[in-house]
């Protein structure tokens, strides 16, 4: 198959990203972020994904969403929610300077809960806020915090009142989305939840896909291109 040499080339490139050179070597630069070998190494089996990897991957999803046939995606960075929850809208209103988030279809909010990654997704077309946790914990209070943020953002930026009662808030149950089977894959789950959602695709992967997704993400980040 003509794909085999391609995969072999990709594999050797991925291995080289992990194994050759210095931790501070820069392997990718985009979205005002630099990704070093040390960052990339968090994608090794059972590594904990760091903020740089998460934010870079969200950048790739947003970039892809500009192509025809994809929903328009806006992604907040991983520091947004902790800032919002500690300060309210006032503390983050400058984060959307020059951007109308309401012109998008989907808003991704990756969330760092001390030692765990989760994802909140606002679908502006459906007026839904959904919380995705690969350990099955509920995030109803997180959904409410973000709805309140949207109300204030809409009032301040567009002078439009959102009707909270029109919105559906929902924490995804363990039977609705795949769950991690170890203590370290939460970041990869968040990236792949976001990947499938930002293509309007049903979430059909399993924990068994994680080693493959990790390697694929190395290639995608280095090449700044989603496969």
Coordinates of C-alpha atoms in Angstrom, one line a residue:
X1 CA 0.0 0.0 0.0
X2 CA 1.4 3.5 -0.9
X3 CA 0.3 4.6 2.7
X4 CA 2.9 2.4 4.4
X5 CA 6.0 4.4 3.6
X6 CA 4.0 7.6 4.5
X7 CA 3.2 6.1 7.9
X8 CA 6.7 5.0 8.4
X9 CA 8.0 8.5 7.7
X10 CA 5.5 9.9 10.1
X11 CA 6.4 7.3 12.8
X12 CA 10.1 8.1 12.5
X13 CA 9.4 11.8 12.7
X14 CA 7.2 11.3 15.8
X15 CA 9.9 9.1 17.5
X16 CA 12.5 11.8 16.7
X17 CA 10.3 14.5 18.3
X18 CA 10.4 12.5 21.5
X19 CA 13.9 11.2 21.5
X20 CA 16.5 13.4 19.7
X21 CA 17.7 16.8 20.8
X22 CA 17.2 19.1 23.8
X23 CA 14.1 19.6 26.0
X24 CA 14.1 23.4 25.1
X25 CA 14.3 22.8 21.3
X26 CA 11.3 24.6 19.6
X27 CA 9.4 22.2 17.4
X28 CA 6.4 24.3 16.4
X29 CA 5.4 28.0 16.5
X30 CA 1.9 29.4 15.8
X31 CA -1.1 31.1 17.5
X32 CA 1.4 33.2 19.5
X33 CA 2.6 30.0 21.1
X34 CA 5.9 28.1 21.0
X35 CA 5.9 24.3 21.6
X36 CA 9.2 22.8 22.8
X37 CA 10.3 19.2 22.8
X38 CA 9.5 19.1 26.5
X39 CA 5.9 20.1 25.7
X40 CA 5.7 17.5 23.0
X41 CA 7.0 14.8 25.4
X42 CA 3.8 15.2 27.4
X43 CA 2.1 13.4 24.5
X44 CA 4.2 10.3 25.3
X45 CA 2.1 7.4 26.7
X46 CA 0.6 8.3 30.0
X47 CA 2.0 11.8 29.9
X48 CA 0.0 14.7 31.3
X49 CA -0.8 17.2 28.5
X50 CA 0.2 20.8 29.5
X51 CA -1.4 24.1 28.7
X52 CA 0.7 24.8 25.7
X53 CA -0.3 21.5 24.0
X54 CA -3.9 22.0 24.8
X55 CA -4.0 25.6 23.6
X56 CA -2.0 24.8 20.4
X57 CA -4.4 22.0 19.5
X58 CA -7.4 24.3 20.1
X59 CA -5.7 26.8 17.8
X60 CA -5.5 24.0 15.1
X61 CA -9.2 23.3 15.5
X62 CA -10.1 27.0 15.2
X63 CA -7.9 27.3 12.1
X64 CA -9.6 24.3 10.4
X65 CA -13.0 25.8 11.2
X66 CA -12.3 28.6 8.8
X67 CA -12.5 26.2 5.9
X68 CA -15.8 25.7 4.1
X69 CA -18.1 23.0 5.4
X70 CA -17.1 23.4 9.1
X71 CA -19.0 25.1 11.9
X72 CA -17.3 28.4 12.9
X73 CA -15.4 27.7 16.1
X74 CA -14.1 30.0 18.8
X75 CA -11.8 28.6 21.5
X76 CA -11.0 30.2 24.8
X77 CA -7.6 29.3 26.2
X78 CA -7.1 27.1 29.2
X79 CA -6.7 30.0 31.6
X80 CA -10.0 31.6 30.8
X81 CA -12.3 29.6 33.0
X82 CA -10.2 29.8 36.2
X83 CA -9.9 33.5 35.7
X84 CA -13.7 33.8 35.1
X85 CA -14.6 31.7 38.1
X86 CA -12.4 33.7 40.4
X87 CA -13.3 37.2 39.1
X88 CA -16.6 37.1 37.1
X89 CA -17.2 38.7 33.7
X90 CA -15.3 41.9 34.7
X91 CA -12.0 40.0 35.0
X92 CA -12.2 38.5 31.5
X93 CA -14.0 41.1 29.4
X94 CA -10.8 42.2 27.7
X95 CA -10.2 38.7 26.5
X96 CA -12.7 39.1 23.7
X97 CA -11.6 42.6 22.6
X98 CA -12.3 43.0 18.9
X99 CA -14.2 39.6 18.8
X100 CA -17.9 38.9 18.7
X101 CA -18.0 35.4 20.1
X102 CA -21.7 35.3 19.1
X103 CA -20.8 35.3 15.5
X104 CA -19.6 31.7 15.9
X105 CA -21.4 28.4 15.9
X106 CA -19.5 26.6 18.6
X107 CA -17.4 27.9 21.6
X108 CA -14.9 25.6 23.2
X109 CA -13.8 26.1 26.8
X110 CA -11.1 23.7 27.9
X111 CA -11.0 23.7 31.7
X112 CA -8.2 22.8 34.0
X113 CA -9.4 21.6 37.4
X114 CA -6.1 21.3 39.4
X115 CA -5.2 17.9 38.2
X116 CA -7.8 17.1 35.6
X117 CA -8.8 18.4 32.1
X118 CA -12.5 18.8 31.1
X119 CA -14.3 20.6 28.3
X120 CA -17.3 22.9 28.1
X121 CA -19.0 23.4 24.8
X122 CA -21.4 26.2 23.9
X123 CA -23.5 25.6 20.8
X124 CA -24.9 28.9 19.8
X125 CA -27.1 27.4 17.1
X126 CA -28.9 25.1 19.5
X127 CA -28.6 27.3 22.6
X128 CA -27.0 24.4 24.6
X129 CA -24.1 24.4 27.0
X130 CA -22.7 20.9 27.5
X131 CA -20.0 19.7 29.9
X132 CA -17.7 16.8 28.9
X133 CA -15.8 15.0 31.6
X134 CA -13.9 11.7 30.8
X135 CA -14.1 10.8 34.5
X136 CA -17.9 11.3 34.6
X137 CA -18.1 14.1 37.1
X138 CA -20.9 16.6 36.8
X139 CA -20.2 20.2 35.9
X140 CA -23.6 21.9 36.3
X141 CA -22.2 24.8 38.3
X142 CA -19.6 25.3 35.5
X143 CA -22.4 25.4 32.9
X144 CA -24.2 28.0 35.0
X145 CA -21.0 30.1 35.4
X146 CA -20.5 30.2 31.6
X147 CA -24.2 31.0 30.9
X148 CA -23.9 34.0 33.2
X149 CA -20.8 35.0 31.4
X150 CA -22.6 34.8 28.0
X151 CA -25.4 36.9 29.3
X152 CA -23.1 39.6 30.5
X153 CA -20.9 39.4 27.4
X154 CA -24.0 39.7 25.2
X155 CA -25.4 42.7 27.2
X156 CA -22.1 44.5 27.1
X157 CA -20.8 43.8 23.6
X158 CA -24.1 43.7 21.6
X159 CA -26.6 45.3 23.9
X160 CA -28.7 42.1 23.5
X161 CA -30.3 40.3 26.4
X162 CA -30.0 36.6 26.3
X163 CA -33.0 34.7 27.6
X164 CA -31.6 32.2 30.1
X165 CA -34.7 30.1 30.0
X166 CA -34.2 29.3 26.3
X167 CA -30.9 27.6 27.1
X168 CA -30.3 23.9 27.9
X169 CA -27.5 23.1 30.3
X170 CA -26.3 19.5 30.5
X171 CA -23.4 17.5 32.0
X172 CA -22.8 14.5 29.7
X173 CA -23.3 11.2 31.4
X174 CA -20.9 8.3 31.4
X175 CA -23.2 6.4 29.0
X176 CA -23.2 9.3 26.5
X177 CA -19.4 9.9 26.1
X178 CA -16.3 7.6 26.3
X179 CA -14.5 7.5 29.7
X180 CA -10.8 7.3 30.4
X181 CA -9.4 4.1 31.9
X182 CA -6.3 5.5 33.5
X183 CA -5.2 8.7 35.4
X184 CA -3.5 10.5 32.6
X185 CA -5.5 10.6 29.4
X186 CA -8.0 13.4 30.3
X187 CA -6.2 16.0 28.2
X188 CA -6.3 13.8 25.1
X189 CA -10.0 13.1 25.7
X190 CA -10.6 16.9 25.8
X191 CA -8.7 17.5 22.6
X192 CA -10.6 14.7 20.8
X193 CA -14.0 15.7 22.2
X194 CA -13.3 19.2 20.8
X195 CA -12.1 17.7 17.5
X196 CA -15.2 15.7 16.9
X197 CA -17.6 18.4 18.1
X198 CA -15.9 21.0 15.9
X199 CA -16.7 18.8 12.8
X200 CA -20.3 18.2 14.0
X201 CA -19.4 14.5 14.3
X202 CA -20.8 12.0 16.8
X203 CA -18.2 11.1 19.5
X204 CA -17.4 7.5 18.7
X205 CA -13.8 6.9 19.8
X206 CA -12.8 4.7 22.8
X207 CA -10.0 4.7 25.4
X208 CA -8.2 2.2 23.1
X209 CA -7.6 5.0 20.6
X210 CA -5.6 7.1 23.0
X211 CA -2.0 5.8 22.1
X212 CA -2.8 6.4 18.4
X213 CA -4.3 9.9 19.1
X214 CA -1.3 10.9 21.1
X215 CA 1.1 10.1 18.2
X216 CA -1.1 11.7 15.7
X217 CA -1.3 14.9 17.7
X218 CA 2.6 15.1 17.8
X219 CA 2.6 15.1 14.0
X220 CA -0.3 17.5 13.7
X221 CA 1.3 20.0 16.1
X222 CA 4.7 19.8 14.5
X223 CA 3.2 20.3 11.0
X224 CA 0.5 22.7 12.2
X225 CA -2.0 20.7 10.2
X226 CA -4.8 18.4 11.3
X227 CA -4.9 15.0 9.5

